[in-house]
Amino acid sequence: MVVPCSTYRGRLAPSPTGYLHLGHARTFWIAGQRARAAHGELLLRNDDLDALRFHLDFVDAMLEDLRWLGFTWREPMISQSARLPRYRAALEKLHAAGAIFPCTRSRRDVLEAIGAPHEGGADDEPIYPPQFRPPAGAPLPPLGEKISTNWRFRVPDGEDTAFIDTRCGPQHAIAGRDFGDFLVWRKDDVPSYQLSCAVDDAELGITEVVRGADLIKSTFRQLRLIRALGHVAPAYHHCALMNDDRGERLAKRHDALALRTLRERGIRPEEIIAQFISAEHADGRG
Ligand code: GLU
Protein backbone atom coordinates (compact mmCIF):
# COMPACT_ATOMS: atom_id res chain seq x y z
CA MET A 1 0.00 0.00 0.00
CA VAL A 2 1.28 3.44 -0.83
CA VAL A 3 0.85 5.75 2.14
CA PRO A 4 0.17 9.28 0.98
CA CYS A 5 2.87 11.66 2.05
CA SER A 6 1.75 14.09 4.72
CA THR A 7 3.19 17.11 6.39
CA TYR A 8 1.00 16.72 9.46
CA ARG A 9 2.99 16.81 12.67
CA GLY A 10 1.31 16.71 16.06
CA ARG A 11 2.68 16.40 19.56
CA LEU A 12 1.91 14.91 22.95
CA ALA A 13 3.13 17.31 25.65
CA PRO A 14 2.75 15.87 29.14
CA SER A 15 4.23 17.56 32.21
CA PRO A 16 6.01 15.12 34.53
CA THR A 17 4.48 16.64 37.66
CA GLY A 18 2.15 13.76 38.49
CA TYR A 19 0.72 10.56 37.10
CA LEU A 20 -1.18 10.73 33.83
CA HIS A 21 -4.91 10.33 34.22
CA LEU A 22 -7.76 9.41 31.92
CA GLY A 23 -8.19 13.01 30.77
CA HIS A 24 -4.61 13.17 29.47
CA ALA A 25 -5.02 9.80 27.82
CA ARG A 26 -8.17 10.90 26.03
CA THR A 27 -6.54 14.08 24.70
CA PHE A 28 -3.48 12.11 23.57
CA TRP A 29 -5.68 9.49 21.96
CA ILE A 30 -7.46 12.21 19.96
CA ALA A 31 -4.05 13.64 18.99
CA GLY A 32 -3.00 10.17 17.85
CA GLN A 33 -6.20 9.65 15.86
CA ARG A 34 -5.82 12.97 14.09
CA ALA A 35 -2.17 12.29 13.23
CA ARG A 36 -3.06 8.84 11.95
CA ALA A 37 -5.98 10.12 9.85
CA ALA A 38 -3.62 12.64 8.23
CA HIS A 39 -0.86 9.99 7.75
CA GLY A 40 1.30 12.26 9.82
CA GLU A 41 3.57 11.85 12.81
CA LEU A 42 3.55 12.64 16.51
CA LEU A 43 6.36 14.01 18.65
CA LEU A 44 6.57 13.46 22.38
CA ARG A 45 7.53 16.59 24.29
CA ASN A 46 8.45 16.30 27.93
CA ASP A 47 7.45 19.62 29.55
CA ASP A 48 9.96 19.37 32.37
CA LEU A 49 10.77 23.02 33.09
CA ASP A 50 8.85 23.24 36.34
CA ALA A 51 11.74 22.19 38.58
CA LEU A 52 9.71 22.62 41.76
CA ARG A 53 7.05 20.11 40.84
CA PHE A 54 8.96 17.99 38.35
CA HIS A 55 10.09 14.54 39.39
CA LEU A 56 12.21 12.15 37.32
CA ASP A 57 10.09 9.18 38.39
CA PHE A 58 7.11 10.80 36.72
CA VAL A 59 8.96 10.83 33.38
CA ASP A 60 9.46 7.06 33.59
CA ALA A 61 5.87 6.59 34.74
CA MET A 62 4.60 8.75 31.89
CA LEU A 63 6.53 6.74 29.29
CA GLU A 64 5.33 3.48 30.79
CA ASP A 65 1.69 4.63 30.83
CA LEU A 66 1.82 5.93 27.26
CA ARG A 67 3.37 2.70 25.99
CA TRP A 68 0.86 0.61 27.92
CA LEU A 69 -1.94 2.46 26.14
CA GLY A 70 -0.29 1.72 22.80
CA PHE A 71 0.96 5.21 21.90
CA THR A 72 3.91 5.55 19.59
CA TRP A 73 5.80 8.67 18.64
CA ARG A 74 8.83 9.72 16.68
CA GLU A 75 11.87 9.04 18.85
CA PRO A 76 13.66 10.56 20.58
CA MET A 77 11.46 12.27 23.11
CA ILE A 78 12.16 16.01 23.27
CA SER A 79 12.75 17.42 26.75
CA GLN A 80 12.23 21.13 27.23
CA SER A 81 15.07 21.26 29.77
CA ALA A 82 17.43 20.45 26.87
CA ARG A 83 16.14 23.36 24.79
CA LEU A 84 16.85 26.29 27.11
CA PRO A 85 19.14 28.06 24.58
CA ARG A 86 16.24 28.15 22.08
CA TYR A 87 13.95 29.84 24.62
CA ARG A 88 16.69 32.26 25.60
CA ALA A 89 17.23 33.16 21.91
CA ALA A 90 13.50 33.85 21.57
CA LEU A 91 13.57 36.01 24.69
CA GLU A 92 16.46 38.01 23.27
CA LYS A 93 14.54 38.55 20.05
CA LEU A 94 11.52 39.82 21.99
CA HIS A 95 13.79 42.03 24.06
CA ALA A 96 15.44 43.51 20.96
CA ALA A 97 11.99 44.24 19.52
CA GLY A 98 10.88 45.97 22.74
CA ALA A 99 8.01 43.48 23.04
CA ILE A 100 8.65 42.62 26.70
CA PHE A 101 9.28 44.49 29.95
CA PRO A 102 10.68 43.63 33.37
CA CYS A 103 8.11 43.29 36.13
CA THR A 104 8.84 43.49 39.84
CA ARG A 105 5.21 43.35 40.95
CA SER A 106 4.04 40.34 42.88
CA ARG A 107 0.87 38.45 42.09
CA ARG A 108 -0.58 40.02 45.20
CA ASP A 109 0.20 43.56 43.92
CA VAL A 110 -1.60 42.69 40.71
CA LEU A 111 -4.65 41.26 42.48
CA GLU A 112 -4.86 44.26 44.79
CA ALA A 113 -4.55 46.74 41.93
CA ILE A 114 -7.43 45.16 40.03
CA GLY A 115 -9.50 44.63 43.19
CA ALA A 116 -9.68 40.85 42.72
CA PRO A 117 -10.78 39.13 45.92
CA HIS A 118 -9.07 35.83 45.19
CA GLU A 119 -7.12 33.99 42.57
CA GLY A 120 -8.78 32.36 39.58
CA GLY A 121 -7.94 29.01 38.00
CA ALA A 122 -4.60 28.11 36.44
CA ASP A 123 -5.46 29.64 33.07
CA ASP A 124 -7.34 32.53 34.58
CA GLU A 125 -4.44 34.93 34.95
CA PRO A 126 -5.57 38.34 36.20
CA ILE A 127 -5.28 41.13 33.63
CA TYR A 128 -2.02 42.95 34.32
CA PRO A 129 -2.83 46.53 35.38
CA PRO A 130 -1.71 48.92 32.59
CA GLN A 131 -0.50 51.44 35.20
CA PHE A 132 2.20 48.93 36.21
CA ARG A 133 3.70 48.91 32.73
CA PRO A 134 6.72 51.02 31.87
CA PRO A 135 5.90 53.54 29.11
CA ALA A 136 5.94 52.03 25.61
CA GLY A 137 9.26 52.62 23.89
CA ALA A 138 11.13 53.27 27.18
CA PRO A 139 14.65 51.81 27.00
CA LEU A 140 14.77 48.33 28.49
CA PRO A 141 17.41 47.21 30.98
CA PRO A 142 19.63 44.44 29.60
CA LEU A 143 18.49 40.88 30.23
CA GLY A 144 21.74 39.91 31.92
CA GLU A 145 23.29 36.48 31.77
CA LYS A 146 21.29 35.14 34.67
CA ILE A 147 17.77 36.47 34.88
CA SER A 148 16.51 37.50 38.30
CA THR A 149 13.42 39.55 37.35
CA ASN A 150 10.14 38.46 35.85
CA TRP A 151 9.67 39.54 32.23
CA ARG A 152 6.27 40.03 30.66
CA PHE A 153 5.04 40.30 27.10
CA ARG A 154 3.33 43.63 26.37
CA VAL A 155 0.05 42.78 24.65
CA PRO A 156 -1.22 45.13 21.92
CA ASP A 157 -4.22 46.67 23.72
CA GLY A 158 -7.50 46.47 21.89
CA GLU A 159 -6.21 44.21 19.13
CA ASP A 160 -8.20 41.14 18.24
CA THR A 161 -6.46 37.78 18.23
CA ALA A 162 -8.39 35.16 16.31
CA PHE A 163 -8.05 31.57 15.17
CA ILE A 164 -10.33 28.88 13.87
CA ASP A 165 -10.25 25.89 16.15
CA THR A 166 -10.61 22.64 14.22
CA ARG A 167 -13.09 21.41 16.83
CA CYS A 168 -14.63 24.48 18.50
CA GLY A 169 -14.81 26.78 15.46
CA PRO A 170 -13.91 30.50 15.36
CA GLN A 171 -12.35 31.90 18.53
CA HIS A 172 -11.26 35.41 19.31
CA ALA A 173 -10.04 37.50 22.22
CA ILE A 174 -9.18 41.15 22.65
CA ALA A 175 -5.70 41.84 24.03
CA GLY A 176 -5.82 43.93 27.20
CA ARG A 177 -9.45 43.00 27.84
CA ASP A 178 -9.57 39.21 27.68
CA PHE A 179 -5.92 38.60 28.50
CA GLY A 180 -3.23 40.94 29.74
CA ASP A 181 0.57 41.23 29.74
CA PHE A 182 1.72 37.72 30.54
CA LEU A 183 4.88 36.16 31.89
CA VAL A 184 7.53 35.00 29.41
CA TRP A 185 10.43 34.46 31.80
CA ARG A 186 10.49 33.93 35.54
CA LYS A 187 12.82 35.51 38.05
CA ASP A 188 14.22 32.07 38.89
CA ASP A 189 15.60 32.11 35.32
CA VAL A 190 13.09 29.69 33.82
CA PRO A 191 11.02 30.38 30.69
CA SER A 192 7.26 30.42 31.18
CA TYR A 193 5.02 27.73 29.77
CA GLN A 194 3.64 30.26 27.24
CA LEU A 195 7.08 31.04 25.82
CA SER A 196 8.52 27.52 25.79
CA CYS A 197 5.37 26.08 24.28
CA ALA A 198 5.08 28.77 21.59
CA VAL A 199 8.75 28.39 20.63
CA ASP A 200 8.55 24.59 20.49
CA ASP A 201 5.31 24.38 18.55
CA ALA A 202 6.67 26.84 15.99
CA GLU A 203 10.28 25.65 15.77
CA LEU A 204 9.54 21.92 15.84
CA GLY A 205 7.21 22.36 12.89
CA ILE A 206 4.03 21.29 14.66
CA THR A 207 1.14 21.67 12.21
CA GLU A 208 -1.69 21.03 14.67
CA VAL A 209 -1.75 21.35 18.46
CA VAL A 210 -4.29 19.04 20.10
CA ARG A 211 -4.90 19.78 23.79
CA GLY A 212 -7.60 20.36 26.38
CA ALA A 213 -10.12 23.18 26.04
CA ASP A 214 -8.83 24.67 29.32
CA LEU A 215 -5.87 25.99 27.30
CA ILE A 216 -7.82 28.11 24.80
CA LYS A 217 -6.80 31.31 26.60
CA SER A 218 -3.18 30.23 26.45
CA THR A 219 -3.56 29.82 22.70
CA PHE A 220 -4.28 33.54 22.31
CA ARG A 221 -1.11 34.35 24.23
CA GLN A 222 0.96 31.83 22.31
CA LEU A 223 -0.34 33.14 18.99
CA ARG A 224 0.81 36.61 20.02
CA LEU A 225 4.28 35.24 20.79
CA ILE A 226 4.49 33.18 17.61
CA ARG A 227 3.60 36.26 15.59
CA ALA A 228 6.08 38.48 17.47
CA LEU A 229 8.81 35.90 16.81
CA GLY A 230 7.99 35.85 13.10
CA HIS A 231 6.90 32.21 12.95
CA VAL A 232 3.97 30.51 11.27
CA ALA A 233 1.29 29.38 13.73
CA PRO A 234 0.02 25.80 13.83
CA ALA A 235 -3.66 24.88 13.73
CA TYR A 236 -5.36 24.21 17.08
CA HIS A 237 -7.81 21.55 18.16
CA HIS A 238 -9.04 21.93 21.75
CA CYS A 239 -10.69 18.79 23.08
CA ALA A 240 -13.60 18.64 25.50
CA LEU A 241 -12.44 18.15 29.08
CA MET A 242 -13.32 14.97 30.90
CA ASN A 243 -15.26 15.05 34.13
CA ASP A 244 -15.48 12.37 36.78
CA ASP A 245 -18.80 10.83 37.74
CA ARG A 246 -19.52 13.69 40.13
CA GLY A 247 -19.14 16.14 37.26
CA GLU A 248 -15.82 17.39 38.58
CA ARG A 249 -12.94 18.00 36.19
CA LEU A 250 -10.30 15.32 36.17
CA ALA A 251 -7.05 16.51 37.61
CA LYS A 252 -3.95 14.77 38.80
CA ARG A 253 -5.29 14.63 42.34
CA HIS A 254 -7.98 12.16 41.20
CA ASP A 255 -5.68 9.29 41.87
CA ALA A 256 -8.37 6.71 41.34
CA LEU A 257 -8.43 7.71 37.68
CA ALA A 258 -4.66 7.69 37.22
CA LEU A 259 -3.83 5.29 34.41
CA ARG A 260 -1.60 3.22 36.67
CA THR A 261 -4.36 2.81 39.23
CA LEU A 262 -6.69 1.58 36.50
CA ARG A 263 -4.00 -0.78 35.27
CA GLU A 264 -3.43 -2.14 38.79
CA ARG A 265 -7.16 -2.72 39.05
CA GLY A 266 -6.92 -4.99 36.01
CA ILE A 267 -8.50 -2.65 33.47
CA ARG A 268 -7.16 -3.29 29.97
CA PRO A 269 -6.06 -0.56 27.52
CA GLU A 270 -8.71 -1.70 25.01
CA GLU A 271 -11.43 -0.95 27.55
CA ILE A 272 -10.09 2.56 28.06
CA ILE A 273 -9.89 3.21 24.32
CA ALA A 274 -13.43 1.85 23.86
CA GLN A 275 -14.60 4.41 26.41
CA PHE A 276 -12.91 7.20 24.43
CA ILE A 277 -14.57 6.05 21.23
CA SER A 278 -18.01 6.15 22.80
CA ALA A 279 -17.30 9.56 24.41
CA GLU A 280 -16.27 10.83 20.99
CA HIS A 281 -19.53 9.67 19.49
CA ALA A 282 -21.48 11.30 22.32
CA ASP A 283 -19.57 14.56 21.86
CA GLY A 284 -20.12 14.34 18.13
CA ARG A 285 -17.12 16.55 17.46
CA GLY A 286 -14.17 14.54 18.78
N1 GLU B 1 2.56 20.31 29.50
C1 GLU B 1 1.39 21.13 29.29
C2 GLU B 1 0.25 20.53 30.09
O1 GLU B 1 0.31 19.36 30.39
C3 GLU B 1 1.13 21.14 27.83
C4 GLU B 1 -0.03 21.84 27.38
C5 GLU B 1 -0.06 21.88 25.86
O2 GLU B 1 -0.43 20.86 25.27
O3 GLU B 1 0.32 22.91 25.32
O4 GLU B 1 -0.66 21.23 30.46
PDB file of N, CA and C in Angstrom, residues 191-234:
ATOM      1  N   PRO A 191      12.038  29.850  31.608  1.00  0.00           N
ATOM      2  CA  PRO A 191      11.018  30.382  30.694  1.00  0.00           C
ATOM      3  C   PRO A 191       9.622  29.966  31.146  1.00  0.00           C
ATOM      4  N   SER A 192       8.640  30.774  30.811  1.00  0.00           N
ATOM      5  CA  SER A 192       7.262  30.425  31.183  1.00  0.00           C
ATOM      6  C   SER A 192       6.743  29.344  30.237  1.00  0.00           C
ATOM      7  N   TYR A 193       5.676  28.724  30.647  1.00  0.00           N
ATOM      8  CA  TYR A 193       5.017  27.733  29.773  1.00  0.00           C
ATOM      9  C   TYR A 193       4.637  28.375  28.439  1.00  0.00           C
ATOM     10  N   GLN A 194       4.102  29.621  28.489  1.00  0.00           N
ATOM     11  CA  GLN A 194       3.643  30.261  27.242  1.00  0.00           C
ATOM     12  C   GLN A 194       4.793  30.388  26.250  1.00  0.00           C
ATOM     13  N   LEU A 195       5.952  30.833  26.733  1.00  0.00           N
ATOM     14  CA  LEU A 195       7.079  31.039  25.821  1.00  0.00           C
ATOM     15  C   LEU A 195       7.635  29.705  25.316  1.00  0.00           C
ATOM     16  N   SER A 196       7.890  28.780  26.234  1.00  0.00           N
ATOM     17  CA  SER A 196       8.516  27.522  25.794  1.00  0.00           C
ATOM     18  C   SER A 196       7.595  26.775  24.836  1.00  0.00           C
ATOM     19  N   CYS A 197       6.313  26.806  25.129  1.00  0.00           N
ATOM     20  CA  CYS A 197       5.367  26.076  24.283  1.00  0.00           C
ATOM     21  C   CYS A 197       5.263  26.730  22.898  1.00  0.00           C
ATOM     22  N   ALA A 198       5.182  28.069  22.885  1.00  0.00           N
ATOM     23  CA  ALA A 198       5.076  28.767  21.593  1.00  0.00           C
ATOM     24  C   ALA A 198       6.318  28.508  20.744  1.00  0.00           C
ATOM     25  N   VAL A 199       7.495  28.588  21.374  1.00  0.00           N
ATOM     26  CA  VAL A 199       8.750  28.385  20.634  1.00  0.00           C
ATOM     27  C   VAL A 199       8.798  26.950  20.090  1.00  0.00           C
ATOM     28  N   ASP A 200       8.465  25.987  20.939  1.00  0.00           N
ATOM     29  CA  ASP A 200       8.546  24.595  20.493  1.00  0.00           C
ATOM     30  C   ASP A 200       7.548  24.292  19.380  1.00  0.00           C
ATOM     31  N   ASP A 201       6.307  24.703  19.579  1.00  0.00           N
ATOM     32  CA  ASP A 201       5.310  24.385  18.547  1.00  0.00           C
ATOM     33  C   ASP A 201       5.732  24.974  17.211  1.00  0.00           C
ATOM     34  N   ALA A 202       6.265  26.200  17.247  1.00  0.00           N
ATOM     35  CA  ALA A 202       6.669  26.844  15.993  1.00  0.00           C
ATOM     36  C   ALA A 202       7.959  26.231  15.447  1.00  0.00           C
ATOM     37  N   GLU A 203       8.973  26.080  16.287  1.00  0.00           N
ATOM     38  CA  GLU A 203      10.285  25.647  15.769  1.00  0.00           C
ATOM     39  C   GLU A 203      10.341  24.157  15.460  1.00  0.00           C
ATOM     40  N   LEU A 204       9.511  23.365  16.118  1.00  0.00           N
ATOM     41  CA  LEU A 204       9.545  21.924  15.840  1.00  0.00           C
ATOM     42  C   LEU A 204       8.598  21.563  14.692  1.00  0.00           C
ATOM     43  N   GLY A 205       8.024  22.587  14.090  1.00  0.00           N
ATOM     44  CA  GLY A 205       7.214  22.362  12.892  1.00  0.00           C
ATOM     45  C   GLY A 205       5.894  21.652  13.168  1.00  0.00           C
ATOM     46  N   ILE A 206       5.322  21.903  14.339  1.00  0.00           N
ATOM     47  CA  ILE A 206       4.027  21.295  14.660  1.00  0.00           C
ATOM     48  C   ILE A 206       2.967  21.936  13.762  1.00  0.00           C
ATOM     49  N   THR A 207       2.165  21.103  13.101  1.00  0.00           N
ATOM     50  CA  THR A 207       1.143  21.674  12.212  1.00  0.00           C
ATOM     51  C   THR A 207      -0.204  21.772  12.898  1.00  0.00           C
ATOM     52  N   GLU A 208      -0.425  20.917  13.908  1.00  0.00           N
ATOM     53  CA  GLU A 208      -1.685  21.033  14.667  1.00  0.00           C
ATOM     54  C   GLU A 208      -1.418  20.689  16.129  1.00  0.00           C
ATOM     55  N   VAL A 209      -1.867  21.573  17.011  1.00  0.00           N
ATOM     56  CA  VAL A 209      -1.755  21.355  18.460  1.00  0.00           C
ATOM     57  C   VAL A 209      -3.096  20.812  18.938  1.00  0.00           C
ATOM     58  N   VAL A 210      -3.064  19.623  19.532  1.00  0.00           N
ATOM     59  CA  VAL A 210      -4.286  19.042  20.103  1.00  0.00           C
ATOM     60  C   VAL A 210      -4.113  19.056  21.615  1.00  0.00           C
ATOM     61  N   ARG A 211      -5.007  19.716  22.325  1.00  0.00           N
ATOM     62  CA  ARG A 211      -4.895  19.776  23.787  1.00  0.00           C
ATOM     63  C   ARG A 211      -6.257  20.113  24.376  1.00  0.00           C
ATOM     64  N   GLY A 212      -6.322  20.157  25.710  1.00  0.00           N
ATOM     65  CA  GLY A 212      -7.598  20.364  26.384  1.00  0.00           C
ATOM     66  C   GLY A 212      -8.139  21.779  26.200  1.00  0.00           C
ATOM     67  N   ALA A 213      -9.459  21.886  26.252  1.00  0.00           N
ATOM     68  CA  ALA A 213     -10.122  23.180  26.043  1.00  0.00           C
ATOM     69  C   ALA A 213      -9.791  24.187  27.142  1.00  0.00           C
ATOM     70  N   ASP A 214      -9.221  23.729  28.260  1.00  0.00           N
ATOM     71  CA  ASP A 214      -8.834  24.670  29.317  1.00  0.00           C
ATOM     72  C   ASP A 214      -7.673  25.561  28.868  1.00  0.00           C
ATOM     73  N   LEU A 215      -7.039  25.217  27.743  1.00  0.00           N
ATOM     74  CA  LEU A 215      -5.871  25.993  27.302  1.00  0.00           C
ATOM     75  C   LEU A 215      -6.186  26.982  26.182  1.00  0.00           C
ATOM     76  N   ILE A 216      -7.479  27.181  25.898  1.00  0.00           N
ATOM     77  CA  ILE A 216      -7.818  28.111  24.800  1.00  0.00           C
ATOM     78  C   ILE A 216      -7.251  29.508  25.073  1.00  0.00           C
ATOM     79  N   LYS A 217      -7.336  29.960  26.310  1.00  0.00           N
ATOM     80  CA  LYS A 217      -6.799  31.313  26.601  1.00  0.00           C
ATOM     81  C   LYS A 217      -5.293  31.361  26.383  1.00  0.00           C
ATOM     82  N   SER A 218      -4.624  30.273  26.699  1.00  0.00           N
ATOM     83  CA  SER A 218      -3.182  30.226  26.448  1.00  0.00           C
ATOM     84  C   SER A 218      -2.897  30.317  24.958  1.00  0.00           C
ATOM     85  N   THR A 219      -3.781  29.776  24.153  1.00  0.00           N
ATOM     86  CA  THR A 219      -3.563  29.817  22.702  1.00  0.00           C
ATOM     87  C   THR A 219      -3.482  31.262  22.206  1.00  0.00           C
ATOM     88  N   PHE A 220      -4.346  32.133  22.741  1.00  0.00           N
ATOM     89  CA  PHE A 220      -4.276  33.541  22.305  1.00  0.00           C
ATOM     90  C   PHE A 220      -2.908  34.139  22.652  1.00  0.00           C
ATOM     91  N   ARG A 221      -2.422  33.819  23.825  1.00  0.00           N
ATOM     92  CA  ARG A 221      -1.109  34.350  24.235  1.00  0.00           C
ATOM     93  C   ARG A 221      -0.009  33.768  23.340  1.00  0.00           C
ATOM     94  N   GLN A 222      -0.092  32.472  23.117  1.00  0.00           N
ATOM     95  CA  GLN A 222       0.959  31.832  22.314  1.00  0.00           C
ATOM     96  C   GLN A 222       0.934  32.316  20.867  1.00  0.00           C
ATOM     97  N   LEU A 223      -0.269  32.598  20.360  1.00  0.00           N
ATOM     98  CA  LEU A 223      -0.340  33.138  18.993  1.00  0.00           C
ATOM     99  C   LEU A 223       0.333  34.505  18.917  1.00  0.00           C
ATOM    100  N   ARG A 224       0.154  35.303  19.971  1.00  0.00           N
ATOM    101  CA  ARG A 224       0.815  36.611  20.023  1.00  0.00           C
ATOM    102  C   ARG A 224       2.334  36.440  19.990  1.00  0.00           C
ATOM    103  N   LEU A 225       2.824  35.473  20.755  1.00  0.00           N
ATOM    104  CA  LEU A 225       4.279  35.244  20.794  1.00  0.00           C
ATOM    105  C   LEU A 225       4.781  34.724  19.451  1.00  0.00           C
ATOM    106  N   ILE A 226       4.052  33.774  18.887  1.00  0.00           N
ATOM    107  CA  ILE A 226       4.485  33.183  17.613  1.00  0.00           C
ATOM    108  C   ILE A 226       4.576  34.279  16.547  1.00  0.00           C
ATOM    109  N   ARG A 227       3.583  35.166  16.571  1.00  0.00           N
ATOM    110  CA  ARG A 227       3.600  36.262  15.594  1.00  0.00           C
ATOM    111  C   ARG A 227       4.781  37.196  15.864  1.00  0.00           C
ATOM    112  N   ALA A 228       4.992  37.555  17.129  1.00  0.00           N
ATOM    113  CA  ALA A 228       6.083  38.481  17.466  1.00  0.00           C
ATOM    114  C   ALA A 228       7.448  37.879  17.111  1.00  0.00           C
ATOM    115  N   LEU A 229       7.526  36.555  17.122  1.00  0.00           N
ATOM    116  CA  LEU A 229       8.810  35.902  16.812  1.00  0.00           C
ATOM    117  C   LEU A 229       8.954  35.632  15.312  1.00  0.00           C
ATOM    118  N   GLY A 230       7.915  35.980  14.553  1.00  0.00           N
ATOM    119  CA  GLY A 230       7.992  35.846  13.096  1.00  0.00           C
ATOM    120  C   GLY A 230       7.809  34.427  12.595  1.00  0.00           C
ATOM    121  N   HIS A 231       7.132  33.594  13.378  1.00  0.00           N
ATOM    122  CA  HIS A 231       6.900  32.209  12.952  1.00  0.00           C
ATOM    123  C   HIS A 231       5.492  32.038  12.391  1.00  0.00           C
ATOM    124  N   VAL A 232       5.301  30.868  11.777  1.00  0.00           N
ATOM    125  CA  VAL A 232       3.969  30.510  11.274  1.00  0.00           C
ATOM    126  C   VAL A 232       3.265  29.715  12.379  1.00  0.00           C
ATOM    127  N   ALA A 233       2.021  30.055  12.645  1.00  0.00           N
ATOM    128  CA  ALA A 233       1.292  29.378  13.733  1.00  0.00           C
ATOM    129  C   ALA A 233       0.725  28.038  13.266  1.00  0.00           C
ATOM    130  N   PRO A 234       0.685  27.062  14.183  1.00  0.00           N
ATOM    131  CA  PRO A 234       0.023  25.798  13.832  1.00  0.00           C
ATOM    132  C   PRO A 234      -1.500  25.964  13.877  1.00  0.00           C
TER     133      PRO A 234
END
